[in-house]
mmCIF file of C-alpha atoms in Angstrom:
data_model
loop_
_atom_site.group_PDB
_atom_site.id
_atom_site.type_symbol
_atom_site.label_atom_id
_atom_site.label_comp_id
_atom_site.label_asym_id
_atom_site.label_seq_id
_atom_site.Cartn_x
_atom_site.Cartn_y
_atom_site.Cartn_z
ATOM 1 C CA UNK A 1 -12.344 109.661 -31.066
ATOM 2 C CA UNK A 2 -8.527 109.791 -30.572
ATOM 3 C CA UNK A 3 -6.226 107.327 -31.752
ATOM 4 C CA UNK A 4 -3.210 105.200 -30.842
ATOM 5 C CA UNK A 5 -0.757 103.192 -32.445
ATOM 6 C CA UNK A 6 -1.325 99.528 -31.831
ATOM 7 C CA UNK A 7 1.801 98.749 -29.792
ATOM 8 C CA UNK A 8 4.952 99.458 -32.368
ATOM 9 C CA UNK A 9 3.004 98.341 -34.898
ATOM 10 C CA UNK A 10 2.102 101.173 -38.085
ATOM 11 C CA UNK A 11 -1.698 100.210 -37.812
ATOM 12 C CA UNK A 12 -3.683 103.251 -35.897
ATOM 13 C CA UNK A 13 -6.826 102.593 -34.046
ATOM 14 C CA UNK A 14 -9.417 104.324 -31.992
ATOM 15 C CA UNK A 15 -7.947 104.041 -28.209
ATOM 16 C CA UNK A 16 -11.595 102.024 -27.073
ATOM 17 C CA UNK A 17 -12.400 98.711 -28.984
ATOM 18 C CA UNK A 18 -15.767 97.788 -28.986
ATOM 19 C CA UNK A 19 -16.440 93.783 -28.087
ATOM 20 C CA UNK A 20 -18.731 91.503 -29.553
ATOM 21 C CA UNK A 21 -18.961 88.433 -27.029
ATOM 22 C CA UNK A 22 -22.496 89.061 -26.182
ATOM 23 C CA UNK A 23 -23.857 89.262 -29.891
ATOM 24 C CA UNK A 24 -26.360 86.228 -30.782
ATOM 25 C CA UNK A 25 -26.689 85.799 -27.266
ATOM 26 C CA UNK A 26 -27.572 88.439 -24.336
ATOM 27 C CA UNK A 27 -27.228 90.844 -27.405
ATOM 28 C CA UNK A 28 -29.817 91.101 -29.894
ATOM 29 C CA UNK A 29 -29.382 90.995 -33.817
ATOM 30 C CA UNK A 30 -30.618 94.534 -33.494
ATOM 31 C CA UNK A 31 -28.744 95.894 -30.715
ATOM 32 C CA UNK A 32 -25.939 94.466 -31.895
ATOM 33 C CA UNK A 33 -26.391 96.744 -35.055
ATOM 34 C CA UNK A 34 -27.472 100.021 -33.170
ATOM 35 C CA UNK A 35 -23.793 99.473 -30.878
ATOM 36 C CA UNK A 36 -21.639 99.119 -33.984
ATOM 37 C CA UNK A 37 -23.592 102.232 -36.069
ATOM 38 C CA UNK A 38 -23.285 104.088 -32.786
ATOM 39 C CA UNK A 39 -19.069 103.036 -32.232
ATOM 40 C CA UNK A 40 -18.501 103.795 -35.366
ATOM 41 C CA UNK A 41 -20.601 107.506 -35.739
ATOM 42 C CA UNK A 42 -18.734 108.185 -32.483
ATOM 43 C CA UNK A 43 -15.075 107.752 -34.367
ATOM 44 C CA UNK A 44 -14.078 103.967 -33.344
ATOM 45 C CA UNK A 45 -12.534 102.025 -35.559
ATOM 46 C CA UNK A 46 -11.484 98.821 -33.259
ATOM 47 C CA UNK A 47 -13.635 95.770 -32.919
ATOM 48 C CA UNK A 48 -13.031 92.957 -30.903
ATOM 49 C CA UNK A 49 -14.482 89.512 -31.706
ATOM 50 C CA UNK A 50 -13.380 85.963 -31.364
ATOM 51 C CA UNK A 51 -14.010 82.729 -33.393
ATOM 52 C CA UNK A 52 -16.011 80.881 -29.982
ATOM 53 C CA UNK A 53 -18.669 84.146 -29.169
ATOM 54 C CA UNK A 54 -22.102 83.425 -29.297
ATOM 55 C CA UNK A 55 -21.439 79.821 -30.598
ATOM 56 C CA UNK A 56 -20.581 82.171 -34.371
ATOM 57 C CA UNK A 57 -23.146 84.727 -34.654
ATOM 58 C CA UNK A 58 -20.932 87.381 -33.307
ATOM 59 C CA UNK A 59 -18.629 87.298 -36.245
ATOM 60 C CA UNK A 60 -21.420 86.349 -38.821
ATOM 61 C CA UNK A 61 -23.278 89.193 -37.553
ATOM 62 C CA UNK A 62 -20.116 91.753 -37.812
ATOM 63 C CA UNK A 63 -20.028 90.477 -41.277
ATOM 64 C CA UNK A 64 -23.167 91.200 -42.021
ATOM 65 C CA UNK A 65 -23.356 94.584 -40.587
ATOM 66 C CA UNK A 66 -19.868 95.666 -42.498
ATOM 67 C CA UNK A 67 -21.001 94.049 -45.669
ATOM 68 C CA UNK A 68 -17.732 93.398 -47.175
ATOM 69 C CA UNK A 69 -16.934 97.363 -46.850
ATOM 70 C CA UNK A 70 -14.709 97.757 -43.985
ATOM 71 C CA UNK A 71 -12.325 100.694 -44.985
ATOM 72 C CA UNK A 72 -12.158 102.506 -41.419
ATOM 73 C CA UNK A 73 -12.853 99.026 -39.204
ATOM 74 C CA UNK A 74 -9.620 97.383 -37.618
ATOM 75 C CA UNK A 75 -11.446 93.689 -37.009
ATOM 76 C CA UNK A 76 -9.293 91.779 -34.265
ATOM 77 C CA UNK A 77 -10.557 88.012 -34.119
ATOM 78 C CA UNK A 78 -9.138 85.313 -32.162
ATOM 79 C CA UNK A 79 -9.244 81.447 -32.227
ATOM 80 C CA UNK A 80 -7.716 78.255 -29.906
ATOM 81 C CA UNK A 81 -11.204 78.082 -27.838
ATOM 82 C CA UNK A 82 -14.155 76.544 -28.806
ATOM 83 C CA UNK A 83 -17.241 74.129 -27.303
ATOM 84 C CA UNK A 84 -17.386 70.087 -27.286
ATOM 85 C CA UNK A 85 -20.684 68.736 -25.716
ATOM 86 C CA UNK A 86 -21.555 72.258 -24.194
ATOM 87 C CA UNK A 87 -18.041 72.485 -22.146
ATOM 88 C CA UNK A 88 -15.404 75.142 -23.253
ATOM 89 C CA UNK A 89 -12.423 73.920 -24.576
ATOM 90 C CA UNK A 90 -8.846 75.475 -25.787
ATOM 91 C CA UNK A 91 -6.904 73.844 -28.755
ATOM 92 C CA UNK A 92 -4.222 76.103 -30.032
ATOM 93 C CA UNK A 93 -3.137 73.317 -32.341
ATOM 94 C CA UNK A 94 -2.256 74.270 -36.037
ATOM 95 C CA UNK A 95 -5.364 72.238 -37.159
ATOM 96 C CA UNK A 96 -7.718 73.483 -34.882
ATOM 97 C CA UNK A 97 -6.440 77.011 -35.400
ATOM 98 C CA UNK A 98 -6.158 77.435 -39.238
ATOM 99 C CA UNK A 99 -9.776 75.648 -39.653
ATOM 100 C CA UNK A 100 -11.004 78.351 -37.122
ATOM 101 C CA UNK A 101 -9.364 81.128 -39.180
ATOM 102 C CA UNK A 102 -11.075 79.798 -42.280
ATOM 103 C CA UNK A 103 -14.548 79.723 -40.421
ATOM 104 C CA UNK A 104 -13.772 82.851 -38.897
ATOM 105 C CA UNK A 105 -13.350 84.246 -42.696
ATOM 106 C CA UNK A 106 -15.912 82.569 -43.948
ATOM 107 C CA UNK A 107 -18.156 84.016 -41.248
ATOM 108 C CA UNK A 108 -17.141 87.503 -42.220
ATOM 109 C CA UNK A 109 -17.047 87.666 -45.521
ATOM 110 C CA UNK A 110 -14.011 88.609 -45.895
ATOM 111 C CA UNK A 111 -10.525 86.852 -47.112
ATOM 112 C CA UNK A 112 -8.110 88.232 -44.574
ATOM 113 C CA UNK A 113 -8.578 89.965 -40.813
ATOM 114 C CA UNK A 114 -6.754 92.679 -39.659
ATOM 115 C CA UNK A 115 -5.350 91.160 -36.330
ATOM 116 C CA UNK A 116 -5.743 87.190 -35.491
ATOM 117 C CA UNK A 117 -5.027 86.123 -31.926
ATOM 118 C CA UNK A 118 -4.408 82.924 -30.528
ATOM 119 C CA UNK A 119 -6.686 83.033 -27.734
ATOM 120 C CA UNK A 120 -5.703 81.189 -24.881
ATOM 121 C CA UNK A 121 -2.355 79.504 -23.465
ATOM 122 C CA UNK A 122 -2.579 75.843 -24.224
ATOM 123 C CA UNK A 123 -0.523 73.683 -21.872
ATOM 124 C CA UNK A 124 -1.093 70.499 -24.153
ATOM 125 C CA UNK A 125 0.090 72.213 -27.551
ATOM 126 C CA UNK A 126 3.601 72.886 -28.437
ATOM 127 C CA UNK A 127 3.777 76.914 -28.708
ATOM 128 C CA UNK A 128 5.566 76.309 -32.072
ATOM 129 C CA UNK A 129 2.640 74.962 -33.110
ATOM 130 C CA UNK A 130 0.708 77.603 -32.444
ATOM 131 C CA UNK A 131 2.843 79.981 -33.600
ATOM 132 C CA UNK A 132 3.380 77.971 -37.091
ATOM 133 C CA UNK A 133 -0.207 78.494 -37.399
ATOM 134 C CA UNK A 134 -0.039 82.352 -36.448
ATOM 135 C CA UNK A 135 3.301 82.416 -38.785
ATOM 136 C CA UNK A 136 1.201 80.871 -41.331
ATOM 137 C CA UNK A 137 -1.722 83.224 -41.348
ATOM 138 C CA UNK A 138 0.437 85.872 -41.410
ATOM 139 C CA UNK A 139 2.329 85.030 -44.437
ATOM 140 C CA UNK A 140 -0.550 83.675 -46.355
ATOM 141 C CA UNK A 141 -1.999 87.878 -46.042
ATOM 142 C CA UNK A 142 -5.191 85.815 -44.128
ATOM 143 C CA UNK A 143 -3.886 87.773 -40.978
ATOM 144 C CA UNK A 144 -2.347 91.394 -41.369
ATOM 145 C CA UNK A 145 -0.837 91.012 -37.706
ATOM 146 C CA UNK A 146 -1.181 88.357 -35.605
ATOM 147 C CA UNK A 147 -1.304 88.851 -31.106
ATOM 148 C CA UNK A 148 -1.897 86.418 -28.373
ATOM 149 C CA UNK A 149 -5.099 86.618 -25.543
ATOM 150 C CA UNK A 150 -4.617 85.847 -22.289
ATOM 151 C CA UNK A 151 -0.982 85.244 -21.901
ATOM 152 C CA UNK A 152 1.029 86.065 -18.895
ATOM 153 C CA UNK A 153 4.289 88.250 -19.583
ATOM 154 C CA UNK A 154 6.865 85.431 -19.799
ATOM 155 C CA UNK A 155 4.220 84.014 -22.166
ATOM 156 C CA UNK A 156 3.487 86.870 -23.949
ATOM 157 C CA UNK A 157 7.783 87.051 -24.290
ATOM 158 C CA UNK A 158 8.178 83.696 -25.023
ATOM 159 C CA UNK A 159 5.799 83.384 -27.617
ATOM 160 C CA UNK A 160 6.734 86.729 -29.338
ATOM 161 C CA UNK A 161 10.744 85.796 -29.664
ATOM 162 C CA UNK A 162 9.410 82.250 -31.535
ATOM 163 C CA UNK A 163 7.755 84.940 -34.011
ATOM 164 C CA UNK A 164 10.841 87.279 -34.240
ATOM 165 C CA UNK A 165 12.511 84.164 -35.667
ATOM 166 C CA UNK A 166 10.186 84.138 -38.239
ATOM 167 C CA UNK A 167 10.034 87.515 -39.221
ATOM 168 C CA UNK A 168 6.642 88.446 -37.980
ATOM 169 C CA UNK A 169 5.674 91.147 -35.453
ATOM 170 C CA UNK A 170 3.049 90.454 -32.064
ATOM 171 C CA UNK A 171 1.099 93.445 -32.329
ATOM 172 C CA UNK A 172 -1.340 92.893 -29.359
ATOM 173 C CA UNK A 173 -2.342 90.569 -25.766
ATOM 174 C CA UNK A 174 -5.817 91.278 -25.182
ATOM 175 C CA UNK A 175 -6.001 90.166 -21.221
ATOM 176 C CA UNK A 176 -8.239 91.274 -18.031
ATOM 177 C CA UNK A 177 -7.336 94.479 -16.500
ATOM 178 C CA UNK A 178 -9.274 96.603 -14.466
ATOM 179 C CA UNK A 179 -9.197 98.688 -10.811
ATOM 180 C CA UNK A 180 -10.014 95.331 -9.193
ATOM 181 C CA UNK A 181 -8.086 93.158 -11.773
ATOM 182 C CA UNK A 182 -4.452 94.417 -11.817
ATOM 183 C CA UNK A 183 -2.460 91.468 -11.984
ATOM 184 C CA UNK A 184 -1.955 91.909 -15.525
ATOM 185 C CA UNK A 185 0.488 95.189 -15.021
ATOM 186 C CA UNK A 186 2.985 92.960 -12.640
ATOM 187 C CA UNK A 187 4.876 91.989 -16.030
ATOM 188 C CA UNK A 188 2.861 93.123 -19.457
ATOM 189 C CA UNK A 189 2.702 96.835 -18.874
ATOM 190 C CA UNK A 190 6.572 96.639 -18.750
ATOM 191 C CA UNK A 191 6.544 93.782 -21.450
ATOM 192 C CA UNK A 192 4.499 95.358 -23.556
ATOM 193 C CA UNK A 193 6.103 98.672 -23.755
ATOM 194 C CA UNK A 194 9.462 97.352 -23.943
ATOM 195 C CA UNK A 195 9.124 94.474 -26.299
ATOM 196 C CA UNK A 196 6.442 96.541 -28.617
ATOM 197 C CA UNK A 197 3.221 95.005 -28.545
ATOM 198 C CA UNK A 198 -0.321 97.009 -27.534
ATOM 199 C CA UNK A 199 -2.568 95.597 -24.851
ATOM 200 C CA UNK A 200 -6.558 95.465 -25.257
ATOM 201 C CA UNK A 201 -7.987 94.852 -22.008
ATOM 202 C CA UNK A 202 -11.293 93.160 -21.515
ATOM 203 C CA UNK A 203 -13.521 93.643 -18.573
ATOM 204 C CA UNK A 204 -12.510 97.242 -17.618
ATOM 205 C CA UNK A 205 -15.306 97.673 -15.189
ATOM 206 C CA UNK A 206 -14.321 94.380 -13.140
ATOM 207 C CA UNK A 207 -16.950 92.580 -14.562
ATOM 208 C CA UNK A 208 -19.304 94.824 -14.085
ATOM 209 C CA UNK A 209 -18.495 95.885 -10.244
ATOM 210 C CA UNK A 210 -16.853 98.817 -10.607
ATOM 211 C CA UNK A 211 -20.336 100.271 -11.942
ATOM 212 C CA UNK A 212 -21.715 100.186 -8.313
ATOM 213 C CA UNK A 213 -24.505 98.060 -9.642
ATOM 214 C CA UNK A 214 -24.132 95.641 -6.924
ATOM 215 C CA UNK A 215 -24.087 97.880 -4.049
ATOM 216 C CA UNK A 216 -26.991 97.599 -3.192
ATOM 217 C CA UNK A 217 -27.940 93.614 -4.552
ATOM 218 C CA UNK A 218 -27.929 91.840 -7.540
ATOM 219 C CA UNK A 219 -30.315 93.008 -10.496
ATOM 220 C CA UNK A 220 -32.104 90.815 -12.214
ATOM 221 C CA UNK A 221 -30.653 92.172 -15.703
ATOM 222 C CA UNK A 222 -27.499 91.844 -14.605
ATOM 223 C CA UNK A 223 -24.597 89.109 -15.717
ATOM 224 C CA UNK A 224 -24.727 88.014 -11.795
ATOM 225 C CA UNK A 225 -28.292 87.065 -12.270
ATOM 226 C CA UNK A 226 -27.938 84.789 -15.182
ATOM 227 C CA UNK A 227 -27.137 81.228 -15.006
ATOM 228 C CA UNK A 228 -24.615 80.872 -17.819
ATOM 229 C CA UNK A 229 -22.349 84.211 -16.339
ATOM 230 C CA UNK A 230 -22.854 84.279 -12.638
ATOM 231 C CA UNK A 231 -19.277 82.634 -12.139
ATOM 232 C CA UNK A 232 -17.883 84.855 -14.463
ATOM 233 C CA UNK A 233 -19.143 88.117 -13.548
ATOM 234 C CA UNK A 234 -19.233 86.761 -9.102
ATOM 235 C CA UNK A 235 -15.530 86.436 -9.239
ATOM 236 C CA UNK A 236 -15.079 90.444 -8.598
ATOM 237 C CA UNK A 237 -18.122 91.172 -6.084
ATOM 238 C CA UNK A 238 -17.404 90.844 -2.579
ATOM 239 C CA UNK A 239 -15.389 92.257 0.293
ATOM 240 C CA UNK A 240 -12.128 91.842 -1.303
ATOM 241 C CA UNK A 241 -12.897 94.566 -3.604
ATOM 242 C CA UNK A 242 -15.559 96.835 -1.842
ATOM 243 C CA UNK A 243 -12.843 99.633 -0.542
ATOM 244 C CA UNK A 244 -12.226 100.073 -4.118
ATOM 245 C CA UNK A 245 -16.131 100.100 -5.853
ATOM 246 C CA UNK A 246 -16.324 102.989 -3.184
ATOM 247 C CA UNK A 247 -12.969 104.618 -3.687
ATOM 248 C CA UNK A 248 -14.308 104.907 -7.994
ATOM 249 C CA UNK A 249 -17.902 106.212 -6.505
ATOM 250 C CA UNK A 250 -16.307 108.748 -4.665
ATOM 251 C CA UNK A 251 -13.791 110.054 -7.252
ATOM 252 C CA UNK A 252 -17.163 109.779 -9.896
ATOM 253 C CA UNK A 253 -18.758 112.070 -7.535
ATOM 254 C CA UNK A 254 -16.391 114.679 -7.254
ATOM 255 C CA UNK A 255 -15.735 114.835 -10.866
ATOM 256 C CA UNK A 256 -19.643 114.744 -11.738
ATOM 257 C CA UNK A 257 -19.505 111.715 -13.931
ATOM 258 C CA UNK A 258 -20.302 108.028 -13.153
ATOM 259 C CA UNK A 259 -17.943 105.601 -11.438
ATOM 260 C CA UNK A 260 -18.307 103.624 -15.028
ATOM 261 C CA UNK A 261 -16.505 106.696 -16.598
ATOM 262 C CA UNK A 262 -13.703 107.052 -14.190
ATOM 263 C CA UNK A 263 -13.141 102.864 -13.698
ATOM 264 C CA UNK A 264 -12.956 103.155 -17.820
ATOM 265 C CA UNK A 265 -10.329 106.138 -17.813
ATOM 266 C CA UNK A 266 -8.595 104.487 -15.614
ATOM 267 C CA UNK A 267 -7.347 101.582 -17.929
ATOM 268 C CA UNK A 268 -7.364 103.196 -20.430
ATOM 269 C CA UNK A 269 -4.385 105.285 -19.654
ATOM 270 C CA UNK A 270 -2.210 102.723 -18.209
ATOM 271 C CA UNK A 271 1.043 102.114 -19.352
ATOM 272 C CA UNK A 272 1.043 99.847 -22.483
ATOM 273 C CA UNK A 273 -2.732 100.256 -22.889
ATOM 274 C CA UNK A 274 -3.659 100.281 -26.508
ATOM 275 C CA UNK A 275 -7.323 100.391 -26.243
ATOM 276 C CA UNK A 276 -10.014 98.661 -23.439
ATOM 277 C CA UNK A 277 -12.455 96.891 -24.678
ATOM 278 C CA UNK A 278 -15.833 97.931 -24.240
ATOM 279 C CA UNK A 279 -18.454 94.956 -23.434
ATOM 280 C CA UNK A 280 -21.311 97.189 -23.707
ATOM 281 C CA UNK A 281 -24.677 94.716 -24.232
ATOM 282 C CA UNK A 282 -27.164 97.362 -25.248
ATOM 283 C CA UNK A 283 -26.774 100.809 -27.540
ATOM 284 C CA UNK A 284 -27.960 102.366 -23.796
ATOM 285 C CA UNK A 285 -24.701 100.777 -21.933
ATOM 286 C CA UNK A 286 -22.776 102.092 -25.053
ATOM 287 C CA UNK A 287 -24.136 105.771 -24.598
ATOM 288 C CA UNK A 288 -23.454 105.580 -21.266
ATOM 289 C CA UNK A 289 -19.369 104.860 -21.717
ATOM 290 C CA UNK A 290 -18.562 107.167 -25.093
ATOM 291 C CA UNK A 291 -18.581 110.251 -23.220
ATOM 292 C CA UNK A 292 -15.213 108.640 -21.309
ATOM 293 C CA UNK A 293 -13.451 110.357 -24.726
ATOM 294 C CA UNK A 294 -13.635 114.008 -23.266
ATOM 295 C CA UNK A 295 -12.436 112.800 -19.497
ATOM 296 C CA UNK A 296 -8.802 112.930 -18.118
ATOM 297 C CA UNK A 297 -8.654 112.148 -14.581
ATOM 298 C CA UNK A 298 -6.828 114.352 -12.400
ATOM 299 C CA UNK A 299 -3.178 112.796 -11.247
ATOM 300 C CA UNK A 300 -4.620 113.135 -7.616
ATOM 301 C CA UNK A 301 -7.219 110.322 -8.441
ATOM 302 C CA UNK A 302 -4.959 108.616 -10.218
ATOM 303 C CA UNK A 303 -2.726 107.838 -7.715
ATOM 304 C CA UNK A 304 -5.405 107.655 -4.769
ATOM 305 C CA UNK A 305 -7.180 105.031 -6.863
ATOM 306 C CA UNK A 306 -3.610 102.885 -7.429
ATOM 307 C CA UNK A 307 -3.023 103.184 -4.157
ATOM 308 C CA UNK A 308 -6.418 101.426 -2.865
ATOM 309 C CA UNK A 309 -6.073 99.260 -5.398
ATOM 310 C CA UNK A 310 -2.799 98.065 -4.886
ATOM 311 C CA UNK A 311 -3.568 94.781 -3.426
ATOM 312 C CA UNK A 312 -5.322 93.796 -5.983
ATOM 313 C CA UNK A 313 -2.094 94.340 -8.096
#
C-alpha cells in the first residue's frame, strides 16, 4: 500500500486508515481480528480508534490483537466523548481528557499512542483547556502528536495557533467527508494544506449510500436497519443525494469496478486528504475496498462527479 506523510508532520502512513468503531459491537471479537490481519498483510499501517467505541472493547481489543508489538502500526486514538446513563456526551475538559488518555493506555497496553485527538468541539470547555491537556500529553511522550476530530476550519485554526504557542505541532482533523458530505472542503482542504495538518475522513461512502445498497430498500444487515444507527446512517439516503448515488454507479460501471471503489478514490485524493478511514464491519466489506489501492480515476470523472456533487459542497 502507498504511503503519505501525515500532514507536515515526519510520521508516514498507509494513505487508508482502517477504523475500529464497530469492534465489541456490530463487529465481532473475531472479525475484528481477521480485518486488522487482513489491513495489515495488505500494507496499512493506520488505525483509527477512539476512547468512547464500543463502550472500550475497540481499543482493548486492538491491544490485544497488537500485543504490545506495534513496530509498523500508527494507532490514532481520540478522547472528549463518552456515555452518562446511555446518552453521548462530550467533555474536552483537562480532567476528563487526561483520565481518558490513561484508560485509553491502559486499554492498549501500551504507555504512549502515536496520535491523540481531542474528539469533538466542546462549547462548555475553554479550548485552552483542552489544549493544556493535548499540550500535556504531548510533552509527557504519552502522545507522539496530538490532532483534533470534528472541528470546523476556524476551529481547526484556532485551536492549532493555541498549540504553536506551545511548541507542539496538530498533525491531523479526522472529520466527515464524502461525495454526499462535502462541507468539510469549504475551509479544511485549504486549512489543512496551508497550515500543515493531514485530514482522515470518516464515512467515505456517505454512510453507506454511496454503495447503492439502498437503491433498491433498506437491508436488513444494514446500519439503516438497526435501531442504535438508523439516524446516523438515514441522514445521507434520500432525494437530496440520489443524482449523485447514480452519478458514482455510472462512473463504477464504466470503469468495471463498484461504485464503493470509485466513492472511496474519490476522497481519497482530495486536497489535504491524508488517509479515509475505512469503516469496514466484516473481513468481506474489507476485501471488497483494498483493491481501491490499484485505481486512479480518470480526471473526466473527477470533475463530472464534483460537479454533481457540488451542492452538497
Amino acid at each position: 500500500m502507498r504511503t503519505r506523510r501525515l500532514g507536515a508532520t515526519g510520521l508516514t502512513v498507509s494513505r487508508l486508515a482502517l477504523g475500529t468503531m464497530t469492534w465489541g459491537g456490530r463487529t465481532s471479537a473475531e472479525d475484528a481480528e481477521d480485518l486488522l490481519t487482513a489491513f495489515r498483510d495488505a500494507g496499512g499501517t493506520l488505525v483509527d480508534t477512539a476512547h468512547g467505541y464500543g463502550g472500550g472493547s475497540a481499543e482493548e481489543l486492538l491491544g490485544r490483537f497488537l500485543g504490545g508489538g506495534r513496530d509498523d502500526v500508527v494507532v490514532v486514538t481520540k478522547a472528549g466523548i463518552g456515555a452518562r446513563s446511555g446518552d453521548r456526551v462530550v467533555d474536552c475538559s483537562r480532567r476528563a481528557m487526561l483520565h481518558q488518555l490513561d484508560t485509553s493506555l491502559r486499554r492498549l497496553g501500551t504507555d504512549h499512542v502515536d496520535v491523540w485527538a481531542a474528539h469533538a468541539w466542546d462549547d462548555a470547555t475553554p479550548l485552552e483547556e483542552t489544549v493544556a491537556a493535548l499540550v500535556h500529553a504531548w510533552r509527557s511522550g504519552r502522545a507522539r502528536y496530538v490532532g483534533v476530530s470534528n472541528h470546523v476550519g476556524w476551529q481547526a485554526a484556532r485551536t492549532m495557533s493555541l498549540l504553536a504557542a506551545e511548541g507542539v505541532p496538530l498533525a491531523l482533523d479526522s472529520v466527515e467527508l464524502s461525495l454526499v458530505e462535502r462541507r468539510a472542503e469549504r475551509e479544511l482542504a485549504d486549512a489543512a494544506r496551508s497550515l500543515g495538518f493531514g485530514l482522515l475522513p470518516w464515512s467515505p461512502l456517505g454512510r453507506g449510500v454511496l454503495t447503492g445498497r439502498y437503491r433498491g430498500g433498506v437491508p436488513a444487515d444494514s446500519r439503516l436497519a438497526s435501531d442504535d444507527l438508523a439516524r446516523f446512517a438515514g441522514r445521507h439516503v434520500g432525494d437530496h443525494t440520489r443524482g449523485v448515488v447514480e452519478s458514482v454507479r455510472t462512473a463504477a460501471e464504466g470503469l468495471g469496478v463498484s461504485p464503493a471503489l470509485v466513492a472511496l478514490a474519490w476522497v481519497r485524493d482530495r486536497p489535504g486528504v491524508t488517509a479515509p478511514v475505512l469503516g469496514a464491519r466484516t473481513p468481506r466489506q474489507l476485501a471488497q475496498l483494498l483493491p481501491v489501492e490499484d485505481l486512479e480515476l480518470p480526471a473526466q470523472i473527477v470533475e463530472a462527479l464534483d460537479e454533481v456533487s457540488s451542492d452538497l459542497a
